[in-house]
Amino acid sequence: MKLDRDEAERLVQTYSDLILRLSYTYLKSTHDAEDICQTVFLKLLTSGQVFADPAHEKAWIIRTTANACKDLLRSAARRRTVGLEVVAEAAAPTPPDDGVLAAVMALPENYRDAVYLYYYEGYPVREVAALLGRSESAVSAHLSRGRNKLRTMLGGDYCEQSV
């Protein structure tokens, strides 16, 4: 069943705001939400779907919107691309002190990974544990032992500074 122009306008006026808001909650991007809105309306207008009542129509639109958002989030292209506006805002990182970083890189692997992720990348212990596949207590122990080894390796020069 083809929809006429009046029906298409009714659908857009009725559901465009709902689709945009729902898409934005998933994607956190206005442009992506607009793309999903177009995709959902295209599916709706070309599918020939017949609805039992307005509640069934609304439920179909919400489910289709959520599925389209999830598909976009799973897509390989989205994981490999970054918007130009994000790249323009990113500042170049300041290079860390080479002596301390060299000492960190000389630590045994368990300590090195935990210290690097915690201090240089800024992850909390819980996320470091998840990233490394270890328990939080193991990561805390590795951080403590890594700090002690660094204190020994670096002597008194860096003891009063944070790693």
PDB file of C-alpha atoms in Angstrom:
ATOM      1  CA  MET A   1       0.000   0.000   0.000  1.00  0.00           C
ATOM      2  CA  LYS A   2       1.493   3.337  -1.064  1.00  0.00           C
ATOM      3  CA  LEU A   3       1.029   6.239   1.293  1.00  0.00           C
ATOM      4  CA  ASP A   4      -0.305   9.498  -0.059  1.00  0.00           C
ATOM      5  CA  ARG A   5       1.312  12.873   0.583  1.00  0.00           C
ATOM      6  CA  ASP A   6      -1.097  13.831   3.395  1.00  0.00           C
ATOM      7  CA  GLU A   7      -0.415  10.578   5.254  1.00  0.00           C
ATOM      8  CA  ALA A   8       3.357  11.031   4.867  1.00  0.00           C
ATOM      9  CA  GLU A   9       3.136  14.578   6.238  1.00  0.00           C
ATOM     10  CA  ARG A  10       1.047  13.350   9.172  1.00  0.00           C
ATOM     11  CA  LEU A  11       3.638  10.702  10.012  1.00  0.00           C
ATOM     12  CA  VAL A  12       6.508  13.189   9.821  1.00  0.00           C
ATOM     13  CA  GLN A  13       4.693  15.773  11.965  1.00  0.00           C
ATOM     14  CA  THR A  14       3.626  13.164  14.486  1.00  0.00           C
ATOM     15  CA  TYR A  15       6.816  11.147  14.888  1.00  0.00           C
ATOM     16  CA  SER A  16       9.850  13.153  13.719  1.00  0.00           C
ATOM     17  CA  ASP A  17      10.502  14.675  17.144  1.00  0.00           C
ATOM     18  CA  LEU A  18      10.152  11.284  18.856  1.00  0.00           C
ATOM     19  CA  ILE A  19      12.542   9.623  16.408  1.00  0.00           C
ATOM     20  CA  LEU A  20      15.121  12.426  16.685  1.00  0.00           C
ATOM     21  CA  ARG A  21      15.062  12.435  20.495  1.00  0.00           C
ATOM     22  CA  LEU A  22      15.272   8.649  20.759  1.00  0.00           C
ATOM     23  CA  SER A  23      18.079   8.491  18.193  1.00  0.00           C
ATOM     24  CA  TYR A  24      20.027  11.222  19.953  1.00  0.00           C
ATOM     25  CA  THR A  25      19.859   9.340  23.254  1.00  0.00           C
ATOM     26  CA  TYR A  26      21.518   6.362  21.577  1.00  0.00           C
ATOM     27  CA  LEU A  27      23.994   8.136  19.315  1.00  0.00           C
ATOM     28  CA  LYS A  28      24.818  11.461  21.033  1.00  0.00           C
ATOM     29  CA  SER A  29      25.049  13.062  17.592  1.00  0.00           C
ATOM     30  CA  THR A  30      22.484  15.326  15.964  1.00  0.00           C
ATOM     31  CA  HIS A  31      23.684  14.453  12.461  1.00  0.00           C
ATOM     32  CA  ASP A  32      23.460  10.713  13.077  1.00  0.00           C
ATOM     33  CA  ALA A  33      20.023  11.160  14.675  1.00  0.00           C
ATOM     34  CA  GLU A  34      18.830  13.006  11.566  1.00  0.00           C
ATOM     35  CA  ASP A  35      20.146  10.182   9.374  1.00  0.00           C
ATOM     36  CA  ILE A  36      18.290   7.612  11.482  1.00  0.00           C
ATOM     37  CA  CYS A  37      15.121   9.711  11.240  1.00  0.00           C
ATOM     38  CA  GLN A  38      15.331   9.617   7.448  1.00  0.00           C
ATOM     39  CA  THR A  39      16.039   5.886   7.489  1.00  0.00           C
ATOM     40  CA  VAL A  40      13.034   5.132   9.698  1.00  0.00           C
ATOM     41  CA  PHE A  41      10.687   7.234   7.570  1.00  0.00           C
ATOM     42  CA  LEU A  42      11.967   5.573   4.405  1.00  0.00           C
ATOM     43  CA  LYS A  43      11.303   2.144   5.911  1.00  0.00           C
ATOM     44  CA  LEU A  44       7.869   3.243   7.061  1.00  0.00           C
ATOM     45  CA  LEU A  45       6.868   4.823   3.758  1.00  0.00           C
ATOM     46  CA  THR A  46       8.174   2.004   1.549  1.00  0.00           C
ATOM     47  CA  SER A  47       7.331  -1.048   3.651  1.00  0.00           C
ATOM     48  CA  GLY A  48       3.593  -0.980   3.116  1.00  0.00           C
ATOM     49  CA  GLN A  49       3.175  -1.836   6.794  1.00  0.00           C
ATOM     50  CA  VAL A  50      -0.448  -1.786   7.958  1.00  0.00           C
ATOM     51  CA  PHE A  51      -1.030  -0.954  11.600  1.00  0.00           C
ATOM     52  CA  ALA A  52      -3.911  -2.115  13.756  1.00  0.00           C
ATOM     53  CA  ASP A  53      -4.085   1.148  15.700  1.00  0.00           C
ATOM     54  CA  PRO A  54      -2.004   4.261  16.534  1.00  0.00           C
ATOM     55  CA  ALA A  55      -0.359   2.472  19.465  1.00  0.00           C
ATOM     56  CA  HIS A  56       0.870  -0.306  17.152  1.00  0.00           C
ATOM     57  CA  GLU A  57       2.172   2.339  14.703  1.00  0.00           C
ATOM     58  CA  LYS A  58       4.054   4.179  17.465  1.00  0.00           C
ATOM     59  CA  ALA A  59       5.512   0.940  18.853  1.00  0.00           C
ATOM     60  CA  TRP A  60       6.734  -0.061  15.377  1.00  0.00           C
ATOM     61  CA  ILE A  61       8.407   3.327  14.915  1.00  0.00           C
ATOM     62  CA  ILE A  62      10.103   3.191  18.333  1.00  0.00           C
ATOM     63  CA  ARG A  63      11.345  -0.374  17.781  1.00  0.00           C
ATOM     64  CA  THR A  64      12.572   0.409  14.250  1.00  0.00           C
ATOM     65  CA  THR A  65      14.364   3.541  15.501  1.00  0.00           C
ATOM     66  CA  ALA A  66      16.078   1.666  18.330  1.00  0.00           C
ATOM     67  CA  ASN A  67      17.158  -1.133  15.983  1.00  0.00           C
ATOM     68  CA  ALA A  68      18.498   1.338  13.401  1.00  0.00           C
ATOM     69  CA  CYS A  69      20.513   3.097  16.116  1.00  0.00           C
ATOM     70  CA  LYS A  70      21.937  -0.194  17.376  1.00  0.00           C
ATOM     71  CA  ASP A  71      22.838  -1.196  13.821  1.00  0.00           C
ATOM     72  CA  LEU A  72      24.685   2.086  13.330  1.00  0.00           C
ATOM     73  CA  LEU A  73      26.544   1.687  16.634  1.00  0.00           C
ATOM     74  CA  ARG A  74      27.633  -1.820  15.624  1.00  0.00           C
ATOM     75  CA  SER A  75      28.697  -0.844  12.119  1.00  0.00           C
ATOM     76  CA  ALA A  76      32.405  -1.168  11.334  1.00  0.00           C
ATOM     77  CA  ALA A  77      32.482   2.220   9.609  1.00  0.00           C
ATOM     78  CA  ARG A  78      31.388   3.997  12.798  1.00  0.00           C
ATOM     79  CA  ARG A  79      34.146   2.367  14.851  1.00  0.00           C
ATOM     80  CA  ARG A  80      36.828   3.443  12.377  1.00  0.00           C
ATOM     81  CA  THR A  81      35.749   7.026  11.731  1.00  0.00           C
ATOM     82  CA  VAL A  82      35.773  10.209  13.738  1.00  0.00           C
ATOM     83  CA  GLY A  83      34.093  13.474  12.826  1.00  0.00           C
ATOM     84  CA  LEU A  84      36.353  16.306  11.724  1.00  0.00           C
ATOM     85  CA  GLU A  85      34.992  18.591  14.435  1.00  0.00           C
ATOM     86  CA  VAL A  86      36.284  16.172  17.083  1.00  0.00           C
ATOM     87  CA  VAL A  87      39.727  16.025  15.518  1.00  0.00           C
ATOM     88  CA  ALA A  88      39.957  19.809  15.269  1.00  0.00           C
ATOM     89  CA  GLU A  89      39.234  20.197  18.990  1.00  0.00           C
ATOM     90  CA  ALA A  90      41.744  17.610  20.175  1.00  0.00           C
ATOM     91  CA  ALA A  91      44.950  19.171  21.410  1.00  0.00           C
ATOM     92  CA  ALA A  92      48.275  17.480  20.962  1.00  0.00           C
ATOM     93  CA  PRO A  93      49.310  15.741  24.175  1.00  0.00           C
ATOM     94  CA  THR A  94      52.243  17.134  26.050  1.00  0.00           C
ATOM     95  CA  PRO A  95      55.164  14.736  26.027  1.00  0.00           C
ATOM     96  CA  PRO A  96      55.806  13.232  29.462  1.00  0.00           C
ATOM     97  CA  ASP A  97      59.148  13.439  31.232  1.00  0.00           C
ATOM     98  CA  ASP A  98      61.331  10.928  29.373  1.00  0.00           C
ATOM     99  CA  GLY A  99      63.178   9.757  32.498  1.00  0.00           C
ATOM    100  CA  VAL A 100      60.043   8.756  34.337  1.00  0.00           C
ATOM    101  CA  LEU A 101      58.414   7.227  31.269  1.00  0.00           C
ATOM    102  CA  ALA A 102      61.566   5.248  30.517  1.00  0.00           C
ATOM    103  CA  ALA A 103      61.550   3.960  34.097  1.00  0.00           C
ATOM    104  CA  VAL A 104      57.874   3.013  33.808  1.00  0.00           C
ATOM    105  CA  MET A 105      58.569   1.153  30.560  1.00  0.00           C
ATOM    106  CA  ALA A 106      61.415  -0.722  32.293  1.00  0.00           C
ATOM    107  CA  LEU A 107      59.045  -2.141  34.931  1.00  0.00           C
ATOM    108  CA  PRO A 108      57.867  -5.767  34.695  1.00  0.00           C
ATOM    109  CA  GLU A 109      54.844  -6.094  32.400  1.00  0.00           C
ATOM    110  CA  ASN A 110      52.182  -6.404  35.123  1.00  0.00           C
ATOM    111  CA  TYR A 111      53.379  -3.279  36.914  1.00  0.00           C
ATOM    112  CA  ARG A 112      54.109  -1.357  33.701  1.00  0.00           C
ATOM    113  CA  ASP A 113      50.628  -1.891  32.276  1.00  0.00           C
ATOM    114  CA  ALA A 114      48.861  -0.921  35.486  1.00  0.00           C
ATOM    115  CA  VAL A 115      51.044   2.155  36.132  1.00  0.00           C
ATOM    116  CA  TYR A 116      50.829   3.368  32.552  1.00  0.00           C
ATOM    117  CA  LEU A 117      47.051   3.010  32.279  1.00  0.00           C
ATOM    118  CA  TYR A 118      46.433   4.537  35.694  1.00  0.00           C
ATOM    119  CA  TYR A 119      48.831   7.491  35.621  1.00  0.00           C
ATOM    120  CA  TYR A 120      49.391   8.280  31.956  1.00  0.00           C
ATOM    121  CA  GLU A 121      46.011   7.405  30.479  1.00  0.00           C
ATOM    122  CA  GLY A 122      43.996   8.408  33.563  1.00  0.00           C
ATOM    123  CA  TYR A 123      41.867   5.273  33.935  1.00  0.00           C
ATOM    124  CA  PRO A 124      40.495   4.509  37.412  1.00  0.00           C
ATOM    125  CA  VAL A 125      41.501   1.209  39.044  1.00  0.00           C
ATOM    126  CA  ARG A 126      38.163  -0.421  38.148  1.00  0.00           C
ATOM    127  CA  GLU A 127      38.635   0.296  34.418  1.00  0.00           C
ATOM    128  CA  VAL A 128      42.313  -0.729  34.489  1.00  0.00           C
ATOM    129  CA  ALA A 129      41.218  -4.035  36.002  1.00  0.00           C
ATOM    130  CA  ALA A 130      38.611  -4.508  33.264  1.00  0.00           C
ATOM    131  CA  LEU A 131      41.069  -3.587  30.513  1.00  0.00           C
ATOM    132  CA  LEU A 132      43.735  -5.961  31.792  1.00  0.00           C
ATOM    133  CA  GLY A 133      41.369  -8.759  32.791  1.00  0.00           C
ATOM    134  CA  ARG A 134      42.504  -8.691  36.407  1.00  0.00           C
ATOM    135  CA  SER A 135      40.783  -8.069  39.708  1.00  0.00           C
ATOM    136  CA  GLU A 136      40.772  -4.606  41.241  1.00  0.00           C
ATOM    137  CA  SER A 137      42.833  -5.826  44.186  1.00  0.00           C
ATOM    138  CA  ALA A 138      45.468  -7.241  41.813  1.00  0.00           C
ATOM    139  CA  VAL A 139      45.659  -3.916  39.963  1.00  0.00           C
ATOM    140  CA  SER A 140      45.965  -2.036  43.269  1.00  0.00           C
ATOM    141  CA  ALA A 141      48.769  -4.356  44.333  1.00  0.00           C
ATOM    142  CA  HIS A 142      50.541  -3.902  40.969  1.00  0.00           C
ATOM    143  CA  LEU A 143      50.249  -0.124  41.300  1.00  0.00           C
ATOM    144  CA  SER A 144      51.687  -0.189  44.810  1.00  0.00           C
ATOM    145  CA  ARG A 145      54.561  -2.495  43.868  1.00  0.00           C
ATOM    146  CA  GLY A 146      55.179  -0.531  40.667  1.00  0.00           C
ATOM    147  CA  ARG A 147      55.429   2.744  42.629  1.00  0.00           C
ATOM    148  CA  ASN A 148      57.881   1.119  45.048  1.00  0.00           C
ATOM    149  CA  LYS A 149      60.047  -0.140  42.175  1.00  0.00           C
ATOM    150  CA  LEU A 150      59.943   3.304  40.537  1.00  0.00           C
ATOM    151  CA  ARG A 151      60.941   4.932  43.813  1.00  0.00           C
ATOM    152  CA  THR A 152      63.950   2.592  43.944  1.00  0.00           C
ATOM    153  CA  MET A 153      64.833   3.045  40.263  1.00  0.00           C
ATOM    154  CA  LEU A 154      64.526   6.837  40.240  1.00  0.00           C
ATOM    155  CA  GLY A 155      66.050   7.509  43.627  1.00  0.00           C
ATOM    156  CA  GLY A 156      65.090  10.642  45.506  1.00  0.00           C
ATOM    157  CA  ASP A 157      64.789  12.880  42.452  1.00  0.00           C
ATOM    158  CA  TYR A 158      61.147  12.111  41.731  1.00  0.00           C
ATOM    159  CA  CYS A 159      59.904  10.827  45.096  1.00  0.00           C
ATOM    160  CA  GLU A 160      58.073  14.036  45.969  1.00  0.00           C
ATOM    161  CA  GLN A 161      56.442  14.319  42.534  1.00  0.00           C
ATOM    162  CA  SER A 162      53.564  12.252  41.247  1.00  0.00           C
ATOM    163  CA  VAL A 163      54.393   9.644  38.646  1.00  0.00           C
TER     164      VAL A 163
END
